[in-house]
CSV table of C-alpha atoms in Angstrom, one decimal:
chain,number,residue,atom,x,y,z
A,1,MET,CA,77.1,126.4,108.1
A,2,GLU,CA,76.8,130.2,107.3
A,3,SER,CA,73.8,130.7,109.9
A,4,THR,CA,75.8,128.4,112.6
A,5,LEU,CA,78.8,130.9,112.5
A,6,ALA,CA,77.0,134.1,112.3
A,7,LEU,CA,75.5,132.9,115.3
A,8,SER,CA,78.3,132.1,116.7
A,9,GLN,CA,80.0,135.5,115.9
A,10,SER,CA,77.1,137.7,117.2
A,11,TYR,CA,75.6,136.9,120.2
A,12,LYS,CA,77.6,133.9,121.9
A,13,GLY,CA,80.4,135.9,121.5
A,14,LEU,CA,79.5,139.0,123.0
A,15,ILE,CA,77.7,136.6,125.9
A,16,ALA,CA,81.1,134.4,126.1
A,17,ASP,CA,82.9,138.1,126.4
A,18,SER,CA,80.9,139.0,129.1
A,19,ILE,CA,81.1,136.1,130.9
A,20,LEU,CA,84.9,136.3,130.4
A,21,ASN,CA,84.8,139.4,132.4
A,22,ILE,CA,82.9,137.9,135.3
A,23,LEU,CA,85.0,134.4,135.3
A,24,PRO,CA,87.8,135.9,137.8
A,25,TYR,CA,85.2,136.4,140.2
A,26,THR,CA,83.4,133.2,139.7
A,27,LEU,CA,86.5,131.3,140.1
A,28,ALA,CA,87.6,133.0,143.0
A,29,LYS,CA,84.2,132.0,144.3
A,30,ASP,CA,85.2,128.4,143.9
A,31,GLN,CA,88.2,128.1,145.8
A,32,SER,CA,86.9,127.2,149.2
A,33,ASN,CA,89.4,128.6,151.4
A,34,LEU,CA,88.8,132.1,150.2
A,35,LEU,CA,86.0,134.4,151.8
A,36,GLU,CA,82.5,134.9,150.7
A,37,THR,CA,83.1,136.9,147.4
A,38,PRO,CA,81.9,140.3,148.6
A,39,TRP,CA,79.9,141.9,146.0
A,40,GLY,CA,76.0,141.4,145.2
A,41,ARG,CA,73.2,141.0,147.1
A,42,HIS,CA,73.2,139.0,150.2
A,43,MET,CA,70.7,136.5,150.1
A,44,GLY,CA,70.7,135.3,153.8
A,45,ASP,CA,71.9,132.3,153.1
A,46,GLY,CA,75.3,132.9,152.9
A,47,SER,CA,74.9,133.3,149.0
A,48,TYR,CA,75.0,136.4,146.7
A,49,TYR,CA,71.9,137.2,144.3
A,50,THR,CA,74.4,138.9,141.8
A,51,TYR,CA,77.1,136.2,141.8
A,52,ASN,CA,74.4,133.4,141.4
A,53,LEU,CA,72.4,135.2,138.7
A,54,LEU,CA,75.8,135.5,136.8
A,55,GLU,CA,77.0,131.8,137.5
A,56,SER,CA,74.0,130.5,136.1
A,57,VAL,CA,74.3,132.4,133.0
A,58,ARG,CA,77.9,131.2,132.6
A,59,GLN,CA,76.9,128.0,133.0
A,60,SER,CA,74.0,128.0,130.5
A,61,ILE,CA,76.9,129.7,128.2
A,62,VAL,CA,79.2,126.5,128.7
A,63,ASP,CA,76.3,124.2,127.8
A,64,ILE,CA,75.9,125.9,124.1
A,65,PRO,CA,77.7,123.2,122.0
A,66,TRP,CA,79.4,126.0,119.8
A,67,TRP,CA,80.6,128.9,121.4
A,68,THR,CA,83.7,131.1,120.9
A,69,ILE,CA,85.6,133.5,122.8
A,70,GLY,CA,87.0,136.9,122.5
A,71,GLU,CA,84.8,137.9,119.5
A,72,SER,CA,85.3,141.2,120.2
A,73,ASN,CA,88.5,141.0,118.4
A,74,ASN,CA,86.9,140.1,115.2
A,75,MET,CA,88.9,139.0,112.5
A,76,SER,CA,88.9,141.5,109.5
A,77,GLN,CA,88.3,139.6,106.4
A,78,ASP,CA,86.4,140.0,103.8
A,79,THR,CA,83.5,137.7,103.3
A,80,CYS,CA,85.2,135.7,100.7
A,81,GLU,CA,88.0,135.1,103.2
A,82,THR,CA,85.4,134.3,106.0
A,83,GLU,CA,83.5,131.5,104.0
A,84,LEU,CA,86.8,130.3,103.1
A,85,LEU,CA,87.7,130.0,107.3
A,86,ASP,CA,84.4,128.9,107.6
A,87,ARG,CA,85.1,126.0,105.3
A,88,LEU,CA,88.3,125.2,107.0
A,89,ILE,CA,86.6,125.4,110.3
A,90,ASN,CA,83.2,123.2,109.6
A,91,GLY,CA,85.8,120.9,107.5
A,92,LEU,CA,88.2,119.8,110.5
A,93,LEU,CA,85.0,119.9,112.7
A,94,ALA,CA,83.4,117.0,110.6
A,95,PHE,CA,86.3,114.8,111.4
A,96,ALA,CA,85.1,112.2,113.7
A,97,THR,CA,88.1,112.9,116.2
A,98,THR,CA,88.2,116.3,116.6
A,99,GLU,CA,87.3,117.9,119.9
A,100,LYS,CA,87.9,121.4,119.4
A,101,VAL,CA,88.9,124.1,116.5
A,102,ILE,CA,90.9,126.6,117.9
A,103,ILE,CA,92.2,130.0,115.5
A,104,SER,CA,93.9,132.9,116.5
A,105,GLN,CA,94.9,135.7,114.0
A,106,ARG,CA,97.5,138.5,114.1
A,107,GLU,CA,96.9,140.5,110.9
A,108,GLU,CA,98.0,138.0,108.2
A,109,SER,CA,99.4,135.2,110.2
A,110,ILE,CA,96.5,132.9,111.2
A,111,ALA,CA,97.1,129.9,113.9
A,112,PHE,CA,95.0,126.6,113.9
A,113,TRP,CA,94.7,124.2,116.7
A,114,VAL,CA,92.7,120.9,116.3
A,115,VAL,CA,92.3,119.4,119.3
A,116,SER,CA,91.9,115.7,118.5
A,117,SER,CA,91.3,112.4,120.5
A,118,ALA,CA,93.6,110.6,118.1
A,119,LEU,CA,97.2,111.1,116.9
A,120,ASP,CA,98.1,108.1,114.9
A,121,ILE,CA,100.0,109.1,111.6
A,122,MET,CA,96.7,108.4,109.3
A,123,THR,CA,94.6,110.4,111.8
A,124,GLN,CA,97.2,113.3,111.0
A,125,LYS,CA,97.4,112.8,107.1
A,126,LYS,CA,93.9,113.1,106.7
A,127,TYR,CA,93.8,116.7,109.0
A,128,CYS,CA,96.8,117.8,107.1
A,129,TYR,CA,95.6,116.9,103.4
A,130,PHE,CA,92.7,118.7,103.9
A,131,PHE,CA,94.1,121.8,105.6
A,132,ALA,CA,97.1,122.0,102.7
A,133,ASP,CA,94.5,121.2,100.3
A,134,ILE,CA,91.9,124.2,101.0
A,135,VAL,CA,94.7,126.5,102.2
A,136,ASP,CA,96.9,125.9,98.7
A,137,LYS,CA,93.7,126.3,96.2
A,138,GLU,CA,91.7,129.1,98.0
A,139,PHE,CA,94.3,131.2,100.2
A,140,ASP,CA,96.2,134.0,98.7
A,141,THR,CA,99.9,133.6,99.5
A,142,GLU,CA,100.1,136.6,101.9
A,143,TYR,CA,98.5,134.7,105.0
A,144,ILE,CA,100.8,132.9,106.9
A,145,PHE,CA,99.1,129.5,108.1
A,146,ASP,CA,100.2,127.6,111.1
A,147,PHE,CA,98.7,124.2,111.6
A,148,ARG,CA,99.0,122.2,114.7
A,149,ILE,CA,97.2,118.9,115.5
A,150,VAL,CA,97.4,118.2,119.2
A,151,SER,CA,95.7,116.1,122.3
A,152,PRO,CA,93.4,117.6,124.3
A,153,SER,CA,96.5,117.6,127.2
A,154,ASN,CA,99.0,119.4,125.1
A,155,ARG,CA,100.5,121.7,127.1
A,156,ASP,CA,100.4,124.7,124.5
A,157,LEU,CA,96.7,124.5,125.3
A,158,LYS,CA,97.0,126.6,128.2
A,159,ARG,CA,99.3,129.2,126.5
A,160,ILE,CA,96.4,129.9,123.5
A,161,PRO,CA,96.2,133.6,123.1
A,162,THR,CA,93.2,135.1,125.3
A,163,ASP,CA,91.7,136.4,122.2
A,164,ALA,CA,91.3,132.9,120.3
A,165,GLN,CA,88.2,131.7,118.7
A,166,VAL,CA,87.5,128.3,120.1
A,167,TYR,CA,84.7,126.1,118.1
A,168,VAL,CA,83.6,122.9,119.8
A,169,ARG,CA,82.6,119.9,118.0
A,170,ARG,CA,78.8,119.1,118.5
B,1,MET,CA,123.5,128.9,106.3
B,2,LYS,CA,123.9,128.9,102.8
B,3,PRO,CA,122.4,126.6,100.4
B,4,GLU,CA,125.6,124.3,100.2
B,5,GLU,CA,125.7,124.1,104.2
B,6,HIS,CA,121.9,122.9,104.2
B,7,GLN,CA,122.9,120.5,101.6
B,8,ARG,CA,125.1,119.0,104.0
B,9,ARG,CA,123.3,118.8,106.8
B,10,PHE,CA,120.4,117.3,104.8
B,11,GLU,CA,122.9,114.5,103.5
B,12,ASN,CA,124.2,113.9,106.8
B,13,THR,CA,120.3,113.4,108.0
B,14,ASP,CA,119.4,111.2,105.6
B,15,THR,CA,122.3,108.9,105.9
B,16,LEU,CA,121.5,108.5,109.4
B,17,ILE,CA,117.6,107.8,108.3
B,18,ASN,CA,119.1,105.1,105.7
B,19,GLU,CA,121.5,103.1,108.7
B,20,PRO,CA,119.8,99.5,109.2
B,21,ILE,CA,118.7,100.3,112.6
B,22,MET,CA,116.3,103.2,111.5
B,23,ALA,CA,114.7,100.8,108.8
B,24,VAL,CA,111.1,101.6,108.9
B,25,ASP,CA,110.0,97.9,109.0
B,26,ILE,CA,112.4,97.3,111.9
B,27,THR,CA,113.4,100.1,113.7
B,28,ARG,CA,112.5,100.7,117.3
B,29,TYR,CA,113.3,104.0,117.2
B,30,CYS,CA,109.8,105.2,115.7
B,31,ASP,CA,109.8,108.7,117.8
B,32,TRP,CA,113.5,109.5,116.7
B,33,LEU,CA,112.9,108.4,113.0
B,34,ALA,CA,109.6,110.7,112.8
B,35,ILE,CA,111.5,113.9,113.9
B,36,MET,CA,114.7,112.8,111.5
B,37,PHE,CA,112.0,112.6,108.5
B,38,TYR,CA,111.3,116.3,109.4
B,39,TYR,CA,114.6,117.7,110.1
B,40,GLY,CA,116.1,116.3,107.0
B,41,ALA,CA,113.0,117.7,104.9
B,42,ALA,CA,113.7,121.0,106.7
B,43,HIS,CA,117.4,121.1,105.6
B,44,LEU,CA,116.2,120.6,102.0
B,45,VAL,CA,113.2,123.4,102.1
B,46,ASP,CA,115.7,125.6,103.8
B,47,LYS,CA,118.5,125.1,101.3
B,48,HIS,CA,116.0,126.4,98.6
B,49,TYR,CA,115.2,129.2,100.3
B,50,ALA,CA,118.8,130.2,100.6
B,51,MET,CA,119.2,129.6,97.0
B,52,ARG,CA,116.9,132.4,95.9
B,53,LYS,CA,117.8,135.8,94.7
B,54,ARG,CA,116.7,137.0,97.9
B,55,PRO,CA,117.6,134.2,100.2
B,56,PHE,CA,114.8,133.4,103.3
B,57,HIS,CA,115.8,132.6,106.3
B,58,PRO,CA,112.6,131.6,108.6
B,59,ASP,CA,112.7,132.3,112.0
B,60,ASN,CA,110.6,129.6,113.0
B,61,HIS,CA,109.1,126.4,112.3
B,62,SER,CA,105.8,128.1,111.1
B,63,GLN,CA,107.3,130.2,108.9
B,64,ARG,CA,109.6,127.2,107.3
B,65,VAL,CA,106.6,125.2,106.8
B,66,ASP,CA,104.5,128.0,105.4
B,67,GLU,CA,106.9,129.2,103.1
B,68,SER,CA,106.9,125.7,101.5
B,69,ARG,CA,103.6,126.3,99.7
B,70,ARG,CA,105.6,128.4,97.7
B,71,LEU,CA,108.5,126.1,96.3
B,72,LYS,CA,108.2,124.0,93.1
B,73,ARG,CA,105.1,121.6,93.3
B,74,GLY,CA,104.2,123.8,96.3
B,75,ASN,CA,100.9,122.0,96.8
B,76,VAL,CA,102.8,118.4,97.1
B,77,VAL,CA,105.5,119.9,99.3
B,78,TYR,CA,103.1,121.7,101.6
B,79,LYS,CA,100.8,119.2,102.6
B,80,GLU,CA,103.8,116.5,103.0
B,81,PHE,CA,106.1,119.0,105.0
B,82,LEU,CA,103.1,120.0,107.3
B,83,LEU,CA,102.3,116.2,107.9
B,84,LEU,CA,105.9,115.7,108.9
B,85,TYR,CA,106.0,119.1,111.3
B,86,ASN,CA,103.6,117.7,113.1
B,87,ALA,CA,104.4,114.5,113.4
B,88,GLY,CA,107.8,115.2,114.3
B,89,LEU,CA,106.7,117.7,117.0
B,90,ASN,CA,104.0,115.2,118.3
B,91,ALA,CA,106.5,112.4,118.5
B,92,ARG,CA,108.6,114.9,121.0
B,93,TYR,CA,105.4,116.3,122.8
B,94,GLU,CA,102.8,114.3,122.9
B,95,PRO,CA,102.2,110.8,125.1
B,96,ILE,CA,102.0,108.9,121.8
B,97,PHE,CA,104.5,106.2,120.4
B,98,TYR,CA,104.6,105.6,116.8
B,99,ASP,CA,104.9,102.1,115.6
B,100,GLN,CA,106.3,100.9,112.0
B,101,GLU,CA,103.0,101.6,110.0
B,102,ASP,CA,102.9,105.1,111.3
B,103,VAL,CA,106.9,105.5,110.1
B,104,LYS,CA,106.2,103.9,106.8
B,105,GLU,CA,103.6,106.3,105.9
B,106,LEU,CA,106.0,109.2,107.0
B,107,LYS,CA,108.8,107.5,105.0
B,108,GLU,CA,106.5,108.4,102.1
B,109,SER,CA,106.0,112.0,102.5
B,110,TYR,CA,109.7,112.4,103.4
B,111,ASP,CA,110.5,110.4,99.7
B,112,ALA,CA,108.3,112.7,97.9
B,113,ILE,CA,109.8,115.9,99.4
B,114,LYS,CA,113.1,114.5,98.5
B,115,SER,CA,112.4,113.5,94.9
B,116,ILE,CA,110.8,116.8,94.3
B,117,LEU,CA,113.4,118.9,95.9
B,118,LEU,CA,116.8,117.2,95.2
B,119,THR,CA,115.8,117.5,91.3
B,120,ALA,CA,114.9,120.7,91.5
């Protein structure tokens, strides 16, 4: 668990950040009604070397099962708190219905979204009891938690802060 | 609002929850019942926040739910309230429809909160 998150928080985050920086260009490229993106070395077949290179890197990153976005805005917890967050994240990811766990932190406020393939009450109950037990026993009361269980189509997911951390189930 | 006003709001919601048409084993309005469970519980916790020497009036649902950890038997209230909060929001904004089994579970959470906070 520790090694997985350590890995996630080091190079994957940095790479993902870099990809985010080029993403607007690649997205623009995807729109067929636009002219060829005018940057990079022209390859003669209408494509651009730099664009193709970055696009292939982006694709490889997307294929990594655990990935994070915005790791340059690292959480500031000490080691103990980071381990507790790891327990929460890994515990939530262990549920068979979990597709993603998304975390956003602003100082002492930490928001969790669990994207779940099921939203019946027993499923929501399992998530809530697990989350509440760890938060109640392990975290100091100065932290303010928000915890939401949502479907993959939930519209709020489009408004997730850009520096949120996203963990995808293996 | 003052504690007695929250109490009145709670009683109003609780009365509606206990109308025959909302009985958990027959109701056709499971989504609304889920929402009412949350709002009934919300007025109870808000009442307790308002009773403090330094009254706390939450700005939003996140604050309201998180603060329930600091109530009497907060470990129980928090997890049940967290479930009602999610269930209520999902009843309104997600493409799911609860059934009788779902609302029976939620009623247990609602009753647990009532039993703690009405006697506190």
